[in-house]
Short mmCIF file of C-alpha atoms in Angstrom, two decimals:
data_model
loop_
_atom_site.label_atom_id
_atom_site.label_comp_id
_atom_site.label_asym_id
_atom_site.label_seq_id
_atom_site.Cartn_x
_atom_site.Cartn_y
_atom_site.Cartn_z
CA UNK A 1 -26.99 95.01 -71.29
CA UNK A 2 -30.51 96.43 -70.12
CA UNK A 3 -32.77 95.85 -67.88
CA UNK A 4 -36.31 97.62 -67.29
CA UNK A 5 -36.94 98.75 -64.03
CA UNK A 6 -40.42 98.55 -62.27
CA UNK A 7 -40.66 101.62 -60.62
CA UNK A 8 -43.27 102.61 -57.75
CA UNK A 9 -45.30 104.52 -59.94
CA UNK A 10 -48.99 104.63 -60.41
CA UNK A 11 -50.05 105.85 -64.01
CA UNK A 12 -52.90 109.28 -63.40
CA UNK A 13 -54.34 108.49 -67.01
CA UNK A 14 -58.07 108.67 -66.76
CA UNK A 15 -58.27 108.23 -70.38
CA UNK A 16 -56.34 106.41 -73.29
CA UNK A 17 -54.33 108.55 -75.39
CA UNK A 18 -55.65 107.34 -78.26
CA UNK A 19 -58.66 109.76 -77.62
CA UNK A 20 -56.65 112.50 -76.65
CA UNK A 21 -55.93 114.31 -79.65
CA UNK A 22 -54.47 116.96 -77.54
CA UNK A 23 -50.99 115.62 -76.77
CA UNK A 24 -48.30 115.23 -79.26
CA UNK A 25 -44.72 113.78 -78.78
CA UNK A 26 -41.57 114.03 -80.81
CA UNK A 27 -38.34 112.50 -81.12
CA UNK A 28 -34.71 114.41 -82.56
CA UNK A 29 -31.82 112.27 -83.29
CA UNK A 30 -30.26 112.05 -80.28
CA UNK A 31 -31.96 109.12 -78.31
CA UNK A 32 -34.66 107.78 -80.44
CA UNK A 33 -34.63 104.06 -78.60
CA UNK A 34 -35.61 106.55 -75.35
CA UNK A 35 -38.16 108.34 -76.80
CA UNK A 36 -39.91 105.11 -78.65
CA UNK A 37 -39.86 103.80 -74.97
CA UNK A 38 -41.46 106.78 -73.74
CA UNK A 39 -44.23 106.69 -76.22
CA UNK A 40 -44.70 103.03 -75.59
CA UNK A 41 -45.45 103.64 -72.11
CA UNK A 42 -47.72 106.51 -72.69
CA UNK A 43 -49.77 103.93 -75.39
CA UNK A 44 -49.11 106.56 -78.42
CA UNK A 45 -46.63 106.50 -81.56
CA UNK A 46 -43.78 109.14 -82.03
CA UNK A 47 -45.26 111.65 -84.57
CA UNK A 48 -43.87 112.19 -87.85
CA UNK A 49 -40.76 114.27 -88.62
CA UNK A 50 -38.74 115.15 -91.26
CA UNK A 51 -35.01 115.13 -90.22
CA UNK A 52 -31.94 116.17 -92.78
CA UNK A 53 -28.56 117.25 -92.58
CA UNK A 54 -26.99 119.37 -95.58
CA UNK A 55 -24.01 118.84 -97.12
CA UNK A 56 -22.41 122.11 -95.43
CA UNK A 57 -23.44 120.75 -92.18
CA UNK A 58 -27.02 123.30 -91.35
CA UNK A 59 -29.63 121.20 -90.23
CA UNK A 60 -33.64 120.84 -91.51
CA UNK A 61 -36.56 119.88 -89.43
CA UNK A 62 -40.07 119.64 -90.48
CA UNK A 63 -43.72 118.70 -88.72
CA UNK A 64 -45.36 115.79 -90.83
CA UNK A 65 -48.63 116.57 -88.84
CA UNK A 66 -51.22 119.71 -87.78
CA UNK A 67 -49.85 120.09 -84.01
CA UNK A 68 -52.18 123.32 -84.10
CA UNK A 69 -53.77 123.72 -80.15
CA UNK A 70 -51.96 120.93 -79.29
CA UNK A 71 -49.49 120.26 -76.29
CA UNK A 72 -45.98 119.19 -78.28
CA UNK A 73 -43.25 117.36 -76.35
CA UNK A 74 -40.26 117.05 -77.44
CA UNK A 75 -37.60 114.78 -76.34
CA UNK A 76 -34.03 115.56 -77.06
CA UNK A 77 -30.58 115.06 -74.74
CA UNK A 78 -27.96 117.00 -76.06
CA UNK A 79 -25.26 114.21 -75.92
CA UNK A 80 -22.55 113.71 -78.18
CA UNK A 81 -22.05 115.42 -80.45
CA UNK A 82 -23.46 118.29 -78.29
CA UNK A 83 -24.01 121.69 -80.13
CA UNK A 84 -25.77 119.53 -83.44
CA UNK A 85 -28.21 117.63 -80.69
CA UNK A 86 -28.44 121.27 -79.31
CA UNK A 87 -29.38 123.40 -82.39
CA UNK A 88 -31.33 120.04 -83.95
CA UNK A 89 -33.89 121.06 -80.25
CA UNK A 90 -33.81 124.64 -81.04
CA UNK A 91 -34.93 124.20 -84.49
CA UNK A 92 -37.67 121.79 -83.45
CA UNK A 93 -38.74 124.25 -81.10
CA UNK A 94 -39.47 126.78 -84.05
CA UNK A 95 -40.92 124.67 -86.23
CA UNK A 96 -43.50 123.83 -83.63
CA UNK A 97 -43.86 126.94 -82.39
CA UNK A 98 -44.89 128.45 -86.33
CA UNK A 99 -47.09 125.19 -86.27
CA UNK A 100 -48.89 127.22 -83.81
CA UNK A 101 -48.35 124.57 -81.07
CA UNK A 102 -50.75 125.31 -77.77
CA UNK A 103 -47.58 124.35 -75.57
CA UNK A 104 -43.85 123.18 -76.33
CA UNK A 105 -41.97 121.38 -73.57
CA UNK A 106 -38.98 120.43 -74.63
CA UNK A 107 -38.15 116.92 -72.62
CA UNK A 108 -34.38 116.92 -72.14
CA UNK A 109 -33.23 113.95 -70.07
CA UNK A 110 -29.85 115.13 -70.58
CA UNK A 111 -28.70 119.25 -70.12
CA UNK A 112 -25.43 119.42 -71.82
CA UNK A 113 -23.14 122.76 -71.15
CA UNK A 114 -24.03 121.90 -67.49
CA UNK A 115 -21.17 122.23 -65.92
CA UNK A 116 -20.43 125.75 -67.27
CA UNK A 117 -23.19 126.79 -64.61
CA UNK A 118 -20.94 130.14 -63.03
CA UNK A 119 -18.25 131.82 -63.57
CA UNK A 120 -14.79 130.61 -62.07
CA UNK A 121 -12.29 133.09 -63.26
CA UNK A 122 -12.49 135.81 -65.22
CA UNK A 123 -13.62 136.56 -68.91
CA UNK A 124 -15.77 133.18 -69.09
CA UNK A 125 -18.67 132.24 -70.38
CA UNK A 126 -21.62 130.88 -68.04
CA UNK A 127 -22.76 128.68 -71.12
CA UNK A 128 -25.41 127.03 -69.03
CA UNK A 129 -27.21 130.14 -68.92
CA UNK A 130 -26.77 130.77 -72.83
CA UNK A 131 -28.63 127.86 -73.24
CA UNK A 132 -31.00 128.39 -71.38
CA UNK A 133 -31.47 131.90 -73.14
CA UNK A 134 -31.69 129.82 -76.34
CA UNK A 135 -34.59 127.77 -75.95
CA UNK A 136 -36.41 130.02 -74.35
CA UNK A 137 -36.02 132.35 -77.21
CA UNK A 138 -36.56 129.62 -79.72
CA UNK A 139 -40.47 129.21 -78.34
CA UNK A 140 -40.26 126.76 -75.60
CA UNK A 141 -42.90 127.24 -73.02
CA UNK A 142 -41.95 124.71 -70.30
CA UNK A 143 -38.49 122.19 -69.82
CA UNK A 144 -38.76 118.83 -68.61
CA UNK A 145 -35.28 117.71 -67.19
CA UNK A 146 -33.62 115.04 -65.44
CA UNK A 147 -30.43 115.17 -62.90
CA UNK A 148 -29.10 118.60 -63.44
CA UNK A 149 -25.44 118.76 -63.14
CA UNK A 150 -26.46 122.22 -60.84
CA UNK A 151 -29.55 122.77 -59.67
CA UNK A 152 -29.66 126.31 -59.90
CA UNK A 153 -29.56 126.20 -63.51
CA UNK A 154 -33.98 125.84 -63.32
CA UNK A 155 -33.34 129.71 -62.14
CA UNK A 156 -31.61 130.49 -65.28
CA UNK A 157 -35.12 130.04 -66.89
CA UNK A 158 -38.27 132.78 -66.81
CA UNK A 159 -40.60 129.78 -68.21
CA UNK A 160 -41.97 126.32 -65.69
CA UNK A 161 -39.05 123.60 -65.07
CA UNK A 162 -39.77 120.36 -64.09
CA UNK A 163 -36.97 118.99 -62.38
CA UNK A 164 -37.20 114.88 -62.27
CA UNK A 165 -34.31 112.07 -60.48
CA UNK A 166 -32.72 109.00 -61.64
CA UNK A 167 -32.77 108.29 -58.25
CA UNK A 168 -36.08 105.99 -58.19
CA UNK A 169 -34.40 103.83 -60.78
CA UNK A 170 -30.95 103.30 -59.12
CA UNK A 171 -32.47 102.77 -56.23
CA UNK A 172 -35.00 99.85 -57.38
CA UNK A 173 -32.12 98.36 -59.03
CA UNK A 174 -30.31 98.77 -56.23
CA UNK A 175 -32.51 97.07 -53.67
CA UNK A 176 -33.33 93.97 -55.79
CA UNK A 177 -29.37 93.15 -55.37
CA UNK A 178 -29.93 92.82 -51.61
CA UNK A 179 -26.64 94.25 -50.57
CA UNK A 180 -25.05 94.42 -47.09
CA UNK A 181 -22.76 96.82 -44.95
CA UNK A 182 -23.52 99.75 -47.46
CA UNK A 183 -22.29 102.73 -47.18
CA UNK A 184 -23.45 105.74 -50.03
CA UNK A 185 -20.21 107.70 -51.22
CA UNK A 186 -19.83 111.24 -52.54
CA UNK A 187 -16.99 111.18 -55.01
CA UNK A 188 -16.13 115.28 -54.04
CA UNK A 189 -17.94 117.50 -52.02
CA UNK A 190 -19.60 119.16 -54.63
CA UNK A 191 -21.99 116.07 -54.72
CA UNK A 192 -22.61 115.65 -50.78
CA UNK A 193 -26.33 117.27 -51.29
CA UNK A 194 -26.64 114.52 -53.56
CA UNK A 195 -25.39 111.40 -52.24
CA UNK A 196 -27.49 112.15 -48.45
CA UNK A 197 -30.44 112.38 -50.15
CA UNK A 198 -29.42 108.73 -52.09
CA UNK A 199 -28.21 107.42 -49.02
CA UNK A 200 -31.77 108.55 -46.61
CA UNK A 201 -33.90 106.38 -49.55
CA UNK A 202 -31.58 103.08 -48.75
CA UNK A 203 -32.80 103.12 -45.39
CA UNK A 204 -30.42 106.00 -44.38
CA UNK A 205 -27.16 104.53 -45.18
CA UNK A 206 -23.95 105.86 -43.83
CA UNK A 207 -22.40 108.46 -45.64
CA UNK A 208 -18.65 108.96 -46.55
CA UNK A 209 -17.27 111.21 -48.71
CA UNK A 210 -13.96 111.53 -51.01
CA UNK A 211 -12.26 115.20 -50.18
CA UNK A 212 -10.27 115.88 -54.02
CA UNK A 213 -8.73 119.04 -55.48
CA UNK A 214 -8.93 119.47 -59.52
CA UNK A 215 -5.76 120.97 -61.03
CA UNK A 216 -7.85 121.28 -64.69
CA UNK A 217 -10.84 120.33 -66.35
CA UNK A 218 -11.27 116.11 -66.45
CA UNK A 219 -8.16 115.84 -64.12
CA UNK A 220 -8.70 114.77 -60.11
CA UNK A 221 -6.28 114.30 -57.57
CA UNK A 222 -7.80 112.24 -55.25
CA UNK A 223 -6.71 113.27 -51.36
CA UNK A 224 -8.54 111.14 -48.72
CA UNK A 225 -11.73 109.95 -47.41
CA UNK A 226 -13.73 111.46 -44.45
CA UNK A 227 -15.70 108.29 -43.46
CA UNK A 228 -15.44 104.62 -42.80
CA UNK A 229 -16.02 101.78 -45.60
CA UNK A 230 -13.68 99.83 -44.69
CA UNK A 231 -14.92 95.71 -44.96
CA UNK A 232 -18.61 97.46 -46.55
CA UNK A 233 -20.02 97.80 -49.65
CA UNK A 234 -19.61 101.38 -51.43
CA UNK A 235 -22.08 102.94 -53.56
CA UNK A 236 -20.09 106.11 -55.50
CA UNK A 237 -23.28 107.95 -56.47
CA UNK A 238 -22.83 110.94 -58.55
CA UNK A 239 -25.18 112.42 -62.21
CA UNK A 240 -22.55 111.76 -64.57
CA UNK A 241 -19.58 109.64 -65.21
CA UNK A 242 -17.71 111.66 -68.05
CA UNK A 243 -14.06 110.51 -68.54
CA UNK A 244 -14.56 108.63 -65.47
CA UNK A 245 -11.44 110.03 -63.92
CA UNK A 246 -13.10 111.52 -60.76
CA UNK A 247 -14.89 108.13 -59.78
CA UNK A 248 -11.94 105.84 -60.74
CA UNK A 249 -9.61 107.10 -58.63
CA UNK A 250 -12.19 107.80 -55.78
CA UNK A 251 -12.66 103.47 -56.37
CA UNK A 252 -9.10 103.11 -56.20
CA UNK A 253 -8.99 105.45 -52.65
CA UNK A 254 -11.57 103.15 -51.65
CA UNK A 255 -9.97 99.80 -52.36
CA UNK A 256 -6.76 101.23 -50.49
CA UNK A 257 -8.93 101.96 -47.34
CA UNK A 258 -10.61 98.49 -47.15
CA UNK A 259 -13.82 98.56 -49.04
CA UNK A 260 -15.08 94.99 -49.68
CA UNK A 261 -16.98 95.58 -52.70
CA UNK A 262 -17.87 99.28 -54.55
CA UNK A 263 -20.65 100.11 -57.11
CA UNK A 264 -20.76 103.06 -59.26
CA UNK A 265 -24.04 104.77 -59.76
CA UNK A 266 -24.67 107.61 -62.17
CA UNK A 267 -27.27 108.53 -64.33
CA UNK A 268 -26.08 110.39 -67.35
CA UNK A 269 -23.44 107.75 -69.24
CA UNK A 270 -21.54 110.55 -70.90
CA UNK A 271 -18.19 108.17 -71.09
CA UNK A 272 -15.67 110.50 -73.21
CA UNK A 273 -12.19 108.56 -73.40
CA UNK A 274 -10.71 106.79 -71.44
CA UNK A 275 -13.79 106.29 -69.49
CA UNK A 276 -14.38 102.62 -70.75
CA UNK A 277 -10.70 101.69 -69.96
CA UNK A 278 -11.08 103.01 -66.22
CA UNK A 279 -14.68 101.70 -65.67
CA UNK A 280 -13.93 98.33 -66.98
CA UNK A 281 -10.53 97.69 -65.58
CA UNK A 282 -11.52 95.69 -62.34
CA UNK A 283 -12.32 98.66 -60.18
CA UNK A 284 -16.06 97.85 -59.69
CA UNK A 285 -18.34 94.95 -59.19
CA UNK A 286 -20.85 96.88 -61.44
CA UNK A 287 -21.17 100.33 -63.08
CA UNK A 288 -24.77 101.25 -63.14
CA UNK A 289 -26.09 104.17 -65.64
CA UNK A 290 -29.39 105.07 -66.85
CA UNK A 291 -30.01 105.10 -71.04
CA UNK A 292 -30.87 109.47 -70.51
CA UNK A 293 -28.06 108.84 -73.22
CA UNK A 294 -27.48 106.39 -75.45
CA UNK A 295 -24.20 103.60 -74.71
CA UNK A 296 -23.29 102.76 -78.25
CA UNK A 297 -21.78 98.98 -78.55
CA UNK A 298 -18.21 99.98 -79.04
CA UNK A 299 -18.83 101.57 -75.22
CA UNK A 300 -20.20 98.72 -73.74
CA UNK A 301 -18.29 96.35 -71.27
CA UNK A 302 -18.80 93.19 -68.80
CA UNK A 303 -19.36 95.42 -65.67
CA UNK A 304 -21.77 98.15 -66.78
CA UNK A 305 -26.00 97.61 -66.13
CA UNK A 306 -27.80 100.18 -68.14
CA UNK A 307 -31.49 101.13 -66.68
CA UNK A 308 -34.41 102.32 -68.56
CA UNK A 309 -36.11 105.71 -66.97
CA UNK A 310 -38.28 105.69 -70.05
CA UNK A 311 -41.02 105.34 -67.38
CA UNK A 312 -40.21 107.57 -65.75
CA UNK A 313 -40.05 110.16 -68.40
CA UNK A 314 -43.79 109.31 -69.36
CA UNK A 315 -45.32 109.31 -65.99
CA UNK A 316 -43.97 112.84 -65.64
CA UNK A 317 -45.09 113.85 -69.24
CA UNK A 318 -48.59 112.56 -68.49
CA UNK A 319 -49.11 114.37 -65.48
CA UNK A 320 -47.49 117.73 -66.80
CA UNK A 321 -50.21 117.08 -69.40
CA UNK A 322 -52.95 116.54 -66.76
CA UNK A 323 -51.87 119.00 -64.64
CA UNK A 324 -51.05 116.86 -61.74
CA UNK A 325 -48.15 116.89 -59.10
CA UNK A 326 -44.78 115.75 -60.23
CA UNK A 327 -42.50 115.98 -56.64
CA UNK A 328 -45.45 113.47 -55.56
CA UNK A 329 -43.50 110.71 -57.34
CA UNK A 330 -40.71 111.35 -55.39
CA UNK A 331 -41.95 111.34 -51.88
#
């Protein structure tokens, strides 16, 4: 299930992009329903590409166009299955970048290795950081991103980072539902920052959030909430909804204490197992996600609404291109 939301946008094009031979967009594997939205919005075709897989697993990529002088975006989530979405980016990166592309910005509406953003004990990795390491290395001049698990990761790169919400369609979507006695909920602390600034844009909701202590990765114990829902309508907002383990049993807290009614809002739909199980098993009125990554069918259930930020994406592409203000769209 879809549904296209109008968001409070005004398009800055001054002139059609047909005449701009200037601006070039691309497309991995990884979301290519996304990225054909994108282009639709921004009145231009996805350019040509040469994408192949060899039999030992290494990946090819090859430019069917001159991008020479030209401003190259490139839109790529690295989703399932991660390091292959990953490494596909990095080699589009330096194919364009031997093209001789003016600019490469590669568009990532998704930032896997995320949550690997510091170091927690000892002898680990801070992959987010590698990553960032990687692209920038590969040629990329400038990221594009949307709903960083950790904010901080833009200071892991040396090169522009635009960083853009999900918020604007969530909230839209939101609003049209004309709902009552809300109250916005942080499903851990971690995510207060997050859920006040959600809450202030629904005409400053009260806040409540859900105090949890993780024994190990993709396992919550749920403690108590710090707050009252009870008899309202509870909005769990958080970026991502994984194995869904954090936000189901923050639901099930909720029902306990007396909310009437709870939504779940997210906008990256990473749903690893058992997430559909959870999601779907009575929990919520609706789960609410954004298509940054594609829901295959066999992930799909009665509850879930999947919005479109394809919009979204373009406006901020256009006016990277032009040079304009991004935040401006989110004032």
């Amino acid at each position: 299930m879809s549904r296209s939301a109008t968001l409070p946008l005004q398009s800055s094009m001054l002139t059609p992009l047909s005449e701009n031979n200037r601006l070039r967009l691309f497309s991995g594997s990884a979301n290519i329903p996304l990225a054909q939205e994108v282009a639709r919005y921004l009145g231009m075709d996805l350019g040509p590409m040469v994408r192949k897989q060899f039999a030992d697993g290494e990946l090819y990529v090859q430019i069917q166009e001159s991008i020479r002088g030209c401003d190259v975006y490139l839109i790529q989530p690295s989703c399932r299955p991660v390091n292959d979405h990953l490494m596909e980016l990095l080699i589009m990166i330096d194919a364009c970048r031997r093209a001789s592309a003016r600019q490469i910005t590669a568009v990532i509406p998704y930032y896997g290795y995320a949550r690997a953003d510091r170091k927690t004990a000892g002898r680990e990795s801070i992959a987010a950081k590698l990553v960032a390491n990687l692209m920038t290395e590969a040629g990329a001049n400038r990221i594009l991103a949307m709903d960083l698990h950790s904010a901080q990761i833009q200071g892991y790169f040396d090169i522009p980072f635009d960083h853009v919400y999900g918020s604007p369609v969530l909230l839209d979507y939101l609003a049209s539902k004309q709902l009552s006695d809300l109250v916005v909920v942080s499903p851990d602390v971690g995510g207060v920052a997050r859920a006040r600034a959600f809450a202030k844009k629904l005409n400053d909701a009260p806040l409540a959030i859900i105090d949890k202590r993780r024994q190990a990765h993709n396992v919550a114990e749920v403690m108590n909430v710090i707050g009252d829902v009870a008899g309202k309508t509870a909005v769990l907002v958080d970026d991502m909804i994984d194995t869904a383990g954090t936000i189901s049993e923050g639901a099930r807290l909720l029902r306990e204490v007396g909310a009437r009614q709870i939504y779940a809002c997210a906008t990256h739909a990473v749903f690893s197992p058992p997430a559909v199980e959870r999601l779907s098993s009575g929990l919520f009125e609706e789960v609410i996600v954004t298509n940054t990554i594609p829901v295959p069918e066999s992930n799909q259930f009665e509850q879930l609404r999947t919005l479109t930020v394809a919009n979204l994406l373009g406006e901020t592409i256009w006016r990277i291109h032009e040079d304009s203000s991004v935040s401006s769209m989110f004032r």
